[in-house]
Coordinates of C-alpha atoms and ligand atoms in Angstrom, one line a residue:
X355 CA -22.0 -3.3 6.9
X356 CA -23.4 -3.8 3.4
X357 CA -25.1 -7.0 2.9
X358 CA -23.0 -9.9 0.2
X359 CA -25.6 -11.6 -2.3
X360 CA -22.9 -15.0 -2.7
X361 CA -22.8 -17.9 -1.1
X362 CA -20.6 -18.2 2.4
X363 CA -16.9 -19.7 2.1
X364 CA -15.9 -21.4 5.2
X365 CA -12.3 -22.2 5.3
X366 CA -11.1 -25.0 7.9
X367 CA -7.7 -25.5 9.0
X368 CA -6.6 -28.8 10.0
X369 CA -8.3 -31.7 9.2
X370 CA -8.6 -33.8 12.4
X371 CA -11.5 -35.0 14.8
X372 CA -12.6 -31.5 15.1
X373 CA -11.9 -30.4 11.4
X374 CA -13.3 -32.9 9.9
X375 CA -17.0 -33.3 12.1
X376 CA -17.1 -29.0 11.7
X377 CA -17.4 -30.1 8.0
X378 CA -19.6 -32.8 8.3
X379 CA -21.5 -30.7 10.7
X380 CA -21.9 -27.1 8.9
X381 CA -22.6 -29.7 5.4
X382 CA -25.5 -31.4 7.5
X383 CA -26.4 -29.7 11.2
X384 CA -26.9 -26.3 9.3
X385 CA -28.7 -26.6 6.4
X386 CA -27.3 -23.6 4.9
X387 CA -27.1 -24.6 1.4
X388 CA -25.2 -21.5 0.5
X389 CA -22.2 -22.8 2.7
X390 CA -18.8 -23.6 0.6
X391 CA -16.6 -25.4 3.1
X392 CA -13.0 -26.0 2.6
X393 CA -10.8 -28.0 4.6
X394 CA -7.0 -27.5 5.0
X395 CA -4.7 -30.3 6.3
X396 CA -0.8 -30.5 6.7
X397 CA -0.5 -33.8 6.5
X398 CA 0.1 -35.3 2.5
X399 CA -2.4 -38.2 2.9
X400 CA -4.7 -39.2 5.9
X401 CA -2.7 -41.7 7.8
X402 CA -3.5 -43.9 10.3
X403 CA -2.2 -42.1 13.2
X404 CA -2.5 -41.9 16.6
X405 CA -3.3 -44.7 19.1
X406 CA -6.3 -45.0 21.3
X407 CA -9.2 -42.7 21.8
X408 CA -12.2 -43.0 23.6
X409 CA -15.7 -41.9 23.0
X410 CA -18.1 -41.2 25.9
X411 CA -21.7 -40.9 25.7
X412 CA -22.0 -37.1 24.6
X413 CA -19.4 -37.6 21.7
X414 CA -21.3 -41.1 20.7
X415 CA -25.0 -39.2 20.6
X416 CA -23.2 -36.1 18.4
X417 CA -21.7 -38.9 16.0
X418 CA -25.2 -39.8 15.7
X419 CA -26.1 -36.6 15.1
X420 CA -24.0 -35.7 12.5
X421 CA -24.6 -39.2 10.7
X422 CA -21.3 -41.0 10.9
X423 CA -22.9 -43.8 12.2
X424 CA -20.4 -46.6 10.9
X425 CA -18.4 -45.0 13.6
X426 CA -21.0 -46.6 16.5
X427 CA -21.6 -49.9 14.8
X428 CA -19.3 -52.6 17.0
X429 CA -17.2 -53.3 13.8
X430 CA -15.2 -49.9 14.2
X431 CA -15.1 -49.4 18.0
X432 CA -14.9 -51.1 21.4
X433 CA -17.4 -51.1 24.1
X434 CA -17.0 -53.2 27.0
X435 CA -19.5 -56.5 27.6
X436 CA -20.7 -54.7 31.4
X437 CA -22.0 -51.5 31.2
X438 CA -19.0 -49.8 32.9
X439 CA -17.2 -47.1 31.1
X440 CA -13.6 -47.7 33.4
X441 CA -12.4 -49.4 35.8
X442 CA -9.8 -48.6 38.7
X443 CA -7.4 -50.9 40.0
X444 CA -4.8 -50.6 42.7
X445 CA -1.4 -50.9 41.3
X446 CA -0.3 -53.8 43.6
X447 CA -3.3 -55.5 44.9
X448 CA -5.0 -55.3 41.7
X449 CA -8.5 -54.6 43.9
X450 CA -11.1 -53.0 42.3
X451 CA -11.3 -49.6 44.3
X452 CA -13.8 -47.4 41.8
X453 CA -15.5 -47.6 38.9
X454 CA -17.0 -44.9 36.3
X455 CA -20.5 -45.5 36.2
X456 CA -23.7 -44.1 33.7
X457 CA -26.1 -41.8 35.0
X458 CA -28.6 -41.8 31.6
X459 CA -27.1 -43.7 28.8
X460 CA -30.3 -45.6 27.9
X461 CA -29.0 -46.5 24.4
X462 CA -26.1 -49.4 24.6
X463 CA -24.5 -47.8 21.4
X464 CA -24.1 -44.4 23.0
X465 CA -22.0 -46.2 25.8
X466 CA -18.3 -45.1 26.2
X467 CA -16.6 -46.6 23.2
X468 CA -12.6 -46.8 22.0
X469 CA -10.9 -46.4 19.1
X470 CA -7.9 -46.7 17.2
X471 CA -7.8 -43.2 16.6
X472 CA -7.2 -43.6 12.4
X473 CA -10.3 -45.7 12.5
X474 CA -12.5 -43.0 14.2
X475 CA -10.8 -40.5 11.7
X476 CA -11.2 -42.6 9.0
X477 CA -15.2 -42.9 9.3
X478 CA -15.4 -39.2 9.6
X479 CA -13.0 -38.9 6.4
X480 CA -15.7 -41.1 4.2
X481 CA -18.2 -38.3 4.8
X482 CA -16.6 -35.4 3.6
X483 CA -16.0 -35.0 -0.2
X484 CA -12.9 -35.6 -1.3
X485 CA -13.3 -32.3 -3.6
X486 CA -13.1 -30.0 -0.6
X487 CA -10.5 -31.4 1.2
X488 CA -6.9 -30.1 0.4
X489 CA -4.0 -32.4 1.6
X490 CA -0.4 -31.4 1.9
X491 CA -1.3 -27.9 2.9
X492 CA 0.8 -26.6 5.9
X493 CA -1.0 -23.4 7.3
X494 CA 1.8 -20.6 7.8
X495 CA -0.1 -17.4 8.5
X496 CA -3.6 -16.2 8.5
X497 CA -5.1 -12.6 8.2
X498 CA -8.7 -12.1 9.0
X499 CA -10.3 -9.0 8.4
X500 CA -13.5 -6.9 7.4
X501 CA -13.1 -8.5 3.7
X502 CA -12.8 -11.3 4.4
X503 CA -10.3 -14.2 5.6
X504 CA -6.7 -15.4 4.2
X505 CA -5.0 -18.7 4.6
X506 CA -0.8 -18.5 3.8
X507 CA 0.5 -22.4 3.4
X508 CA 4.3 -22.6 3.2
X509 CA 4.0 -23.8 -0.6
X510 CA 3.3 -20.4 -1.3
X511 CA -0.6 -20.4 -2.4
X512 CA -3.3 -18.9 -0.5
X513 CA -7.2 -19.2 0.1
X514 CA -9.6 -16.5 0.8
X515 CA -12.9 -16.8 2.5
X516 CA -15.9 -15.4 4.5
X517 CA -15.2 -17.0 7.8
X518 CA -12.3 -18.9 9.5
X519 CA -12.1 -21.9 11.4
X520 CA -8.9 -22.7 13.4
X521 CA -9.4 -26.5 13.8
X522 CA -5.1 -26.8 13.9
X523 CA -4.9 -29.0 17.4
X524 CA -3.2 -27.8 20.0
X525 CA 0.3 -27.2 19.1
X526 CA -1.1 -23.9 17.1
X527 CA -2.9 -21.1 19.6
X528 CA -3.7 -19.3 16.0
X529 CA -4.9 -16.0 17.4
X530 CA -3.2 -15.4 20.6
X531 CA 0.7 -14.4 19.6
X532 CA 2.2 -15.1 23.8
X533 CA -0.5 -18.6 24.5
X534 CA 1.8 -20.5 26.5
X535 CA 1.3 -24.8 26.7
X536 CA 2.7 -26.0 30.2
X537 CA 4.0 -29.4 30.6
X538 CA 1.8 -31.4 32.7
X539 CA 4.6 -33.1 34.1
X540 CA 2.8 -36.5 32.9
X541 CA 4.3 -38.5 29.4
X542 CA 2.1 -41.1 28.0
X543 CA 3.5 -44.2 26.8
X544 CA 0.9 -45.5 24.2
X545 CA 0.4 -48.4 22.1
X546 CA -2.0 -50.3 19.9
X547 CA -1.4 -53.7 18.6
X548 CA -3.7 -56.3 17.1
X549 CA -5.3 -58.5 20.8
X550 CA -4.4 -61.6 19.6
X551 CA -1.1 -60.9 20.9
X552 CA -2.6 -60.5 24.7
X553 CA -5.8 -62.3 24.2
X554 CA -5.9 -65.8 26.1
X555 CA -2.3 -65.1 27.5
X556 CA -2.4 -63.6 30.9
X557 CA -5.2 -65.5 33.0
X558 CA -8.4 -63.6 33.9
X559 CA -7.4 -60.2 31.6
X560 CA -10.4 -58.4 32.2
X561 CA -12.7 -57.6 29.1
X562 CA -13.6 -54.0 30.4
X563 CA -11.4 -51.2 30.5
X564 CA -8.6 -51.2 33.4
X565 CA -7.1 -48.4 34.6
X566 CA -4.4 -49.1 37.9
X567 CA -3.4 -46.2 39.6
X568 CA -0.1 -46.3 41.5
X569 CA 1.0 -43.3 43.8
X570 CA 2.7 -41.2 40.5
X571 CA 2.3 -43.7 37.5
X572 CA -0.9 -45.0 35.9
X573 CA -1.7 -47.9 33.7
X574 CA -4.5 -48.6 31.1
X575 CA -5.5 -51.4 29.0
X576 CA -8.5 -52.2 26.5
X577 CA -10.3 -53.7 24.1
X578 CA -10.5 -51.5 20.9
X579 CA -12.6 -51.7 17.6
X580 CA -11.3 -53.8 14.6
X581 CA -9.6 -56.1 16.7
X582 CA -7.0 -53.6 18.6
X583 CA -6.1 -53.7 22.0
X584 CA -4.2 -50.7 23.4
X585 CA -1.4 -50.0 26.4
X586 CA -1.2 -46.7 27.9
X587 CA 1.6 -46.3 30.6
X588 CA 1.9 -42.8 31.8
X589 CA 4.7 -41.9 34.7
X590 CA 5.8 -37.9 35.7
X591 CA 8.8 -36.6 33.8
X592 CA 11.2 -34.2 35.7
X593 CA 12.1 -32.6 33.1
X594 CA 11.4 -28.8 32.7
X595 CA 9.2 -27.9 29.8
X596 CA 11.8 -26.3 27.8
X597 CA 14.2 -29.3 27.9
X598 CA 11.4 -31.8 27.5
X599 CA 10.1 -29.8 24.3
X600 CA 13.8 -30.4 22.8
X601 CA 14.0 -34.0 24.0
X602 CA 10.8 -35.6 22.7
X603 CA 8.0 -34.7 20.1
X604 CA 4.5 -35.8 20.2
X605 CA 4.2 -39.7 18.9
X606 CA 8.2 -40.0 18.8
X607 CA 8.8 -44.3 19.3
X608 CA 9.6 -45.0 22.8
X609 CA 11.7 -47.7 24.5
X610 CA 9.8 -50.6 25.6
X611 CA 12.2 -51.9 27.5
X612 CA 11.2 -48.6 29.8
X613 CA 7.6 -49.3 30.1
X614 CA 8.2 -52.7 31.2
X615 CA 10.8 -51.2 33.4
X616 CA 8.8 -48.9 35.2
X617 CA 6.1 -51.2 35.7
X618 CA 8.3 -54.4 37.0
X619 CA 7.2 -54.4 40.3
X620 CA 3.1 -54.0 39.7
X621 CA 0.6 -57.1 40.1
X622 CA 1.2 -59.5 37.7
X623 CA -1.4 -58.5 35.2
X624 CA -0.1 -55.3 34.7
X625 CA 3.4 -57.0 34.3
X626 CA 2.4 -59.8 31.4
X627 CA 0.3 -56.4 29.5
X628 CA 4.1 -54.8 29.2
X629 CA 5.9 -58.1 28.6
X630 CA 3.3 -58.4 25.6
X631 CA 3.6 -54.7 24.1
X632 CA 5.4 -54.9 21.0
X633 CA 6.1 -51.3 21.5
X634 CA 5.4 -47.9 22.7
X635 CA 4.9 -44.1 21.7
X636 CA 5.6 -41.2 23.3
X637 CA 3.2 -38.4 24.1
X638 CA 4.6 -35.5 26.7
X639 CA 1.0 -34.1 27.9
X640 CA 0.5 -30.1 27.7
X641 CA -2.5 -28.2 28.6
X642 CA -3.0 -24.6 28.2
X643 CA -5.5 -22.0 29.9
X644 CA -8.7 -20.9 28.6
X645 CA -8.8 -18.1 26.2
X646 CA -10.8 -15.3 27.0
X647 CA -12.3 -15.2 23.7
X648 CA -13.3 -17.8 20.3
X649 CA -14.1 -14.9 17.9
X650 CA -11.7 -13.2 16.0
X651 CA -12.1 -10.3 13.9
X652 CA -16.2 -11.5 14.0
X653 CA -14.7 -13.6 11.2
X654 CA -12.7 -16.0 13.2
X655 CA -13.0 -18.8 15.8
X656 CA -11.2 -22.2 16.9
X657 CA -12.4 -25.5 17.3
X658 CA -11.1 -28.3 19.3
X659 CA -7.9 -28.6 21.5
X660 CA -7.4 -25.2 19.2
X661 CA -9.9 -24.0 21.1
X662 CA -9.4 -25.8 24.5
X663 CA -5.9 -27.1 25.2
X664 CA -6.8 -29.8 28.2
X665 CA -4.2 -31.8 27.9
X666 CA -6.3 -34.9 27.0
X667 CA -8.0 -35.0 30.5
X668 CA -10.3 -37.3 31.2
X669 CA -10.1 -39.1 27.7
X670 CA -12.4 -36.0 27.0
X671 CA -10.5 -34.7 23.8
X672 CA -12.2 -36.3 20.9
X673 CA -15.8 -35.6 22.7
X674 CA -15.3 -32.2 23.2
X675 CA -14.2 -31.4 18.9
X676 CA -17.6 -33.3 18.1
X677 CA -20.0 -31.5 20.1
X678 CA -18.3 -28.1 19.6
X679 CA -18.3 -29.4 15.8
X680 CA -22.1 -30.0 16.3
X681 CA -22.7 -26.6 18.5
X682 CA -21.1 -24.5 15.3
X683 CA -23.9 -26.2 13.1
X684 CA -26.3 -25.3 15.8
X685 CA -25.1 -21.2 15.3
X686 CA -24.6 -21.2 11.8
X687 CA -28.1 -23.5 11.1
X688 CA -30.0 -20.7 13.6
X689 CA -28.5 -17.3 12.2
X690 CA -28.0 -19.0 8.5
X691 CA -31.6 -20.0 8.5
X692 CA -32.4 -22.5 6.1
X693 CA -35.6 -20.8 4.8
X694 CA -33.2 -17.7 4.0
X695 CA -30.8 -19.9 1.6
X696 CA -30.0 -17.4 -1.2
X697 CA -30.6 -14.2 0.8
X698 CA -27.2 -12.1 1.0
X699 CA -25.4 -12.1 4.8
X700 CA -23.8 -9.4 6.6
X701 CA -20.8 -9.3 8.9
X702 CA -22.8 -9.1 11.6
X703 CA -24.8 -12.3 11.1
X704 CA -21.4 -13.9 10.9
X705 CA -20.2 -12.8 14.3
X706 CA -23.8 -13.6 15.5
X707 CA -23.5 -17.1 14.5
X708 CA -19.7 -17.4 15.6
X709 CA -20.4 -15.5 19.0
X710 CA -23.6 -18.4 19.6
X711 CA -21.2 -20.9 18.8
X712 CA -18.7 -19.4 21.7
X713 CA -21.3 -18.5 24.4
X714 CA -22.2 -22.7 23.8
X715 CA -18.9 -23.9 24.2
X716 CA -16.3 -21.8 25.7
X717 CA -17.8 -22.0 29.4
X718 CA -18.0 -25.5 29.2
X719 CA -14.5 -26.5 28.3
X720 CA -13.1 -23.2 30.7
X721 CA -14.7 -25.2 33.7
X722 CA -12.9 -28.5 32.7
X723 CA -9.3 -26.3 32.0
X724 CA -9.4 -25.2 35.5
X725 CA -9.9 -28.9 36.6
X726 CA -7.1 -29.7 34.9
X727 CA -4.9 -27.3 36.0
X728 CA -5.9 -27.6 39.7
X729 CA -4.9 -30.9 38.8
X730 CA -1.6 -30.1 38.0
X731 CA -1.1 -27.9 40.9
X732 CA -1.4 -30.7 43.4
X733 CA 1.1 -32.7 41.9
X734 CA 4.3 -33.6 43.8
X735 CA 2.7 -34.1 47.7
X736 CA 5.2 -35.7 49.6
X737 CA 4.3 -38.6 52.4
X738 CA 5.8 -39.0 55.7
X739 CA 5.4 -42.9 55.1
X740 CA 4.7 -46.0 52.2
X741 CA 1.3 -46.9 54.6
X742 CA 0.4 -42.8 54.1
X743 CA 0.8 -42.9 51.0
X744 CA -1.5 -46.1 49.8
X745 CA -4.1 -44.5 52.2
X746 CA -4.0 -41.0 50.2
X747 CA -3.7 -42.8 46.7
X748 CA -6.5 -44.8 47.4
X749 CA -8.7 -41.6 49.2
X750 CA -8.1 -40.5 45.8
X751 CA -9.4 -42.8 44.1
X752 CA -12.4 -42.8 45.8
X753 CA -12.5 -39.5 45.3
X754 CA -12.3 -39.0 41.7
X755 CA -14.3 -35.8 40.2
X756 CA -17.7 -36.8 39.3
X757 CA -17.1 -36.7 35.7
X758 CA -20.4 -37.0 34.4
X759 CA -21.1 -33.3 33.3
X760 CA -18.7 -34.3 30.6
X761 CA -19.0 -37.4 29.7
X762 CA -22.7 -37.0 29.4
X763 CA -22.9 -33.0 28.7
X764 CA -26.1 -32.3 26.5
X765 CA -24.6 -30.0 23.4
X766 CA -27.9 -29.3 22.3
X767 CA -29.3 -27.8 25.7
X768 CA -26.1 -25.9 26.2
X769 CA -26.8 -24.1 22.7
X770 CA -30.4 -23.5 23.8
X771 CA -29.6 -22.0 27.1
X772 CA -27.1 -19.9 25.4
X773 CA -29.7 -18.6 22.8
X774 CA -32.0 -17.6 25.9
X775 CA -29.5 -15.9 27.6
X776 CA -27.9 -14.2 25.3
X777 CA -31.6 -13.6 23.6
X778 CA -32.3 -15.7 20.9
X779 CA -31.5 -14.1 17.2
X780 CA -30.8 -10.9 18.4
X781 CA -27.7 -12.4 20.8
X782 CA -25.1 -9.4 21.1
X783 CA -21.8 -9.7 20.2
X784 CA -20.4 -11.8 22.9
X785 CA -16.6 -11.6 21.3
X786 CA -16.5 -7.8 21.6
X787 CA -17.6 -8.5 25.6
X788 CA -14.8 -10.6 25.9
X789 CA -12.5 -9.5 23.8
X790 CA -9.3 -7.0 25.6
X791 CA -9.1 -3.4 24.9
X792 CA -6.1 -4.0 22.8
X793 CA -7.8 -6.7 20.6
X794 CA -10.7 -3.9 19.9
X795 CA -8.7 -1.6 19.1
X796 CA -6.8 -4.0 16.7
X797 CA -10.4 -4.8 15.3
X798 CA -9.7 -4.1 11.2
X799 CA -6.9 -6.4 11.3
X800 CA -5.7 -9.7 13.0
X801 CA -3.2 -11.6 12.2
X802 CA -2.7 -14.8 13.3
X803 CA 0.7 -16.3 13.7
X804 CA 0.8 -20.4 13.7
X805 CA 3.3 -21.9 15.7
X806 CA 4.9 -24.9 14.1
X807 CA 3.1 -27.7 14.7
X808 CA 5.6 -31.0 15.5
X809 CA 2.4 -33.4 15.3
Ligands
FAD940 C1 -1.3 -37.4 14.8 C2 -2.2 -37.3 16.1 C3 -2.3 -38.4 16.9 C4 -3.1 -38.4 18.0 N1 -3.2 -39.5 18.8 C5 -4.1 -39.5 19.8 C6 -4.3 -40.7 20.6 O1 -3.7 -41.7 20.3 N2 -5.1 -40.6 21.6 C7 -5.8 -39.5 21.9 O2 -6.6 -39.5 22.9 N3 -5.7 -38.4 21.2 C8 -4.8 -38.3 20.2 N4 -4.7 -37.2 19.5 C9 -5.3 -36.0 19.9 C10 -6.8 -36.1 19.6 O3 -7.0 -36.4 18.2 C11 -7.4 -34.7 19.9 O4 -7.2 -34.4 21.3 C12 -8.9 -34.6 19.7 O5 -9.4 -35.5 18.9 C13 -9.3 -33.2 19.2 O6 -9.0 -33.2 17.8 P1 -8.5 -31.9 17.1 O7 -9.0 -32.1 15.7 O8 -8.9 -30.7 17.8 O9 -6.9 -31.9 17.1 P2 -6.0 -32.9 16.3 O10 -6.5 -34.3 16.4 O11 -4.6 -32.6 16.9 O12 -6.0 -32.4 14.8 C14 -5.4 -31.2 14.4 C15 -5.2 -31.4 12.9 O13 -4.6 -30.1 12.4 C16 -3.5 -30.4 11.5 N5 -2.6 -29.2 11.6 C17 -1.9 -28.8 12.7 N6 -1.2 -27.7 12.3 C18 -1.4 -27.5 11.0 C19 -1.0 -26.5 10.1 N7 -0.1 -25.6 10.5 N8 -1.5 -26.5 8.8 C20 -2.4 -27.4 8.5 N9 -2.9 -28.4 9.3 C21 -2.4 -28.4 10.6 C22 -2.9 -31.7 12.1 O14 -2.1 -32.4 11.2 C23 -4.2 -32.4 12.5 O15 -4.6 -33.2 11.5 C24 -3.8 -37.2 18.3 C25 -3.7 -36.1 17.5 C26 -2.9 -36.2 16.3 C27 -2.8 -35.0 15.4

């Protein structure tokens, strides 16, 4: 493939936690100066959307990284006063039966912190130019082939580009026409409301974060940054996926009345926390499997839940879009070398760099899908007895997976060991390795068809 002498066009789509900090990232981690990197976002204006997220160490050392470092200053998010990232509680008794500890988090600001999820957004927002950000821009179709890359948006305009980035969340499997979401079976009940309403109102509320488990439901409280305090109440759903897909969208308002229903008959602290929420938001819980490949038409990759639908596991979601945001400035800062700035780039060094990117990431987050979907396997057990039942729910507790691969995953030695194995600048082509017969074949030409996004 001939060499091109002009500078790279990187086109993003969706503008989220992982759209966003891949633009931050490829500006900053990579030093390419010939990057032009676009961003594409449905939404007219960035909103503050969402409720709580949390940060654990590995997403707190890549915001670091990157240089958003409002974001780990205690004005914008919440750590807790011990040292403890969680907390778990038994639903009646309120005893303290676990707790998630640190392993090697010697820096207090790279401790688990939570967020109002617009206020994360929002300090990753303030470093990206508002010049190549493009608002109101709902991603149809996109084509990606040996020219080059093509955004449709349902306004009828179109962008071109070098290289792709599907950063779209994960309503919209881009590249893989039949990827199926399956309903956990969990909803999530969310809220976030200013603490004064809860704050010196229920004796002893705990300053760190609670989580009570009860033999189906879960509850979860905390602190957040700016003076928030969140509610997260999530019970199993019967409902099939199809009919729960018609009966409630992502972030549709709840009834309050039910989360203070369903909890009626937990220990009083969990009681007064429902009594006190002002109000509640839906969110039905999919996850999806892992893809069998990240690179598409060597032009092509996804980013985020794109890229790894887990369902919001393990409070994971907004860690894993940072580091694989940092681990594509890794790729694209060692095959885009900085000392080459100028020099024309070939096809190939684009897969290179998108193929480094994958062998990084995409083991990682396919260990964590098949957690999750164990996970959702073993729902439903049935118990001969009430006494059986505490005794398994709080075996369970006990027993929670060691989390700690995750919440304190080193991005950067993942990219290095990926480098060595796959040979450092000369790393093969990864996507064609795991990319189906039918995809090769299809190589000139992918088109990617979005699914409508209800987010
Ligand atoms: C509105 C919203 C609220 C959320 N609230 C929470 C929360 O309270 N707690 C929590 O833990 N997680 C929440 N999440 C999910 C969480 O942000 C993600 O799991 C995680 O941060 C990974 O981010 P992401 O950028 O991959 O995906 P997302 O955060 O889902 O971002 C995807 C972005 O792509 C845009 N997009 C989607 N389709 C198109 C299209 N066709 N054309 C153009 N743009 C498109 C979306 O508008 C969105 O901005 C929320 C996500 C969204 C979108």
């Amino acid at each position: 493939m001939a060499a091109e002498d002009r500078s790279l066009r990187v086109l993003i789509a969706g503008a989220g936690i992982a759209g966003v900090a891949a633009a931050i990232s490829l500006s900053r981690v990579s030093s390419a100066v010939s990057l032009d990197v676009q961003l594409y976002e449905q939404a007219p204006e960035p909103l503050e959307i969402g409720a709580s997220i949390a940060l654990s160490p590995n997403g707190m050392r890549t915001l670091e990284k990157l240089g958003v470092h409002k974001a780990l200053s205690d004005e914008v998010g919440y750590r807790g006063p011990n040292g403890i990232p969680q907390i778990f509680r038994h639903w009646k008794t309120d005893q303290v039966i676990s707790a998630d500890t640190y392993t090697n988090v010697p820096n207090p600001r790279h401790r688990t912190t939570r967020f109002h999820r617009g206020h994360l957004h929002a300090a990753l927002f303030e470093h990206v130019p508002s010049r190549f950000i493009h608002l109101g821009k709902r991603l149809t179709r996109a084509e990606a082939n040996q020219n080059g890359v093509t955004l449709h948006f349902e306004d009828g305009s179109e962008a071109h580009g070098d290289i792709l980035i599907g950063a779209d969340g994960i309503c919209s499997k881009s590249f893989v026409a039949d990827y199926k979401l399956q309903f956990s079976g969990k909803v999530f009940m969310r809220s976030t409301f200013d603490d004064s309403l809860v704050e010196g109102k229920i004796p002893s509320l705990p300053t760190d974060s609670m989580h009570w488990w009860g033999p189906c439901d879960n509850f979860f409280a905390s602190k957040l940054g700016k003076n928030q305090y969140t509610t997260v109440g999530a019970y199993d759903d019967p409902r099939t996926a199809e009919k729960f897909e018609k009966g409630i969208s992502w972030d549709q308002s709840g009834d309050v009345n039910f989360l203070r229903g369903k909890y009626k008959n937990w220990n009083p602290t969990v009681r007064a926390l429902t009594e006190l929420t002002p109000y509640t938001n839906l969110f039905p819980n999919f996850a999806g499997d892992a893809l069998p490949t990240w690179v598409f038409a060597s032009r092509a990759t996804l980013i985020g839940d794109a890229a790894h639908a887990h369902g919001g596991a393990f409070a994971a979601g907004g860690s894993l879009a940072l580091d694989d945001a940092l681990a594509l400035g890794l790729a694209f800062r060692h095959v885009f070398k900085p000392s080459n700035s100028g020099q024309p780039f070939s096809l190939d060094d684009i897969r290179k760099a998108l193929g480094l990117y994958s062998n990084t990431r995409q083991p990682h987050t396919a260990r964590l899908l098949r957690i999750v979907h164990n996970q959702i396997e073993k729902r439903g057990v049935q118990f001969d007895s009430p006494g059986e039942e505490d005794a398994a729910l709080v075996t369970r507790m006990r027993s929670r997976p060691n989390t700690e691969g995750l919440s304190e995953h080193d991005v950067e030695a993942a990219f290095v060991a990926a480098l060595e194995q796959t040979g450092a600048a000369e790393a093969p082509d990864q996507s064609q390795a795991l990319r189906s017969t039918d995809e090769r074949a299809d190589e000139s030409r992918v088109t990617i068809q979005l699914k409508g996004s209800n987010l």
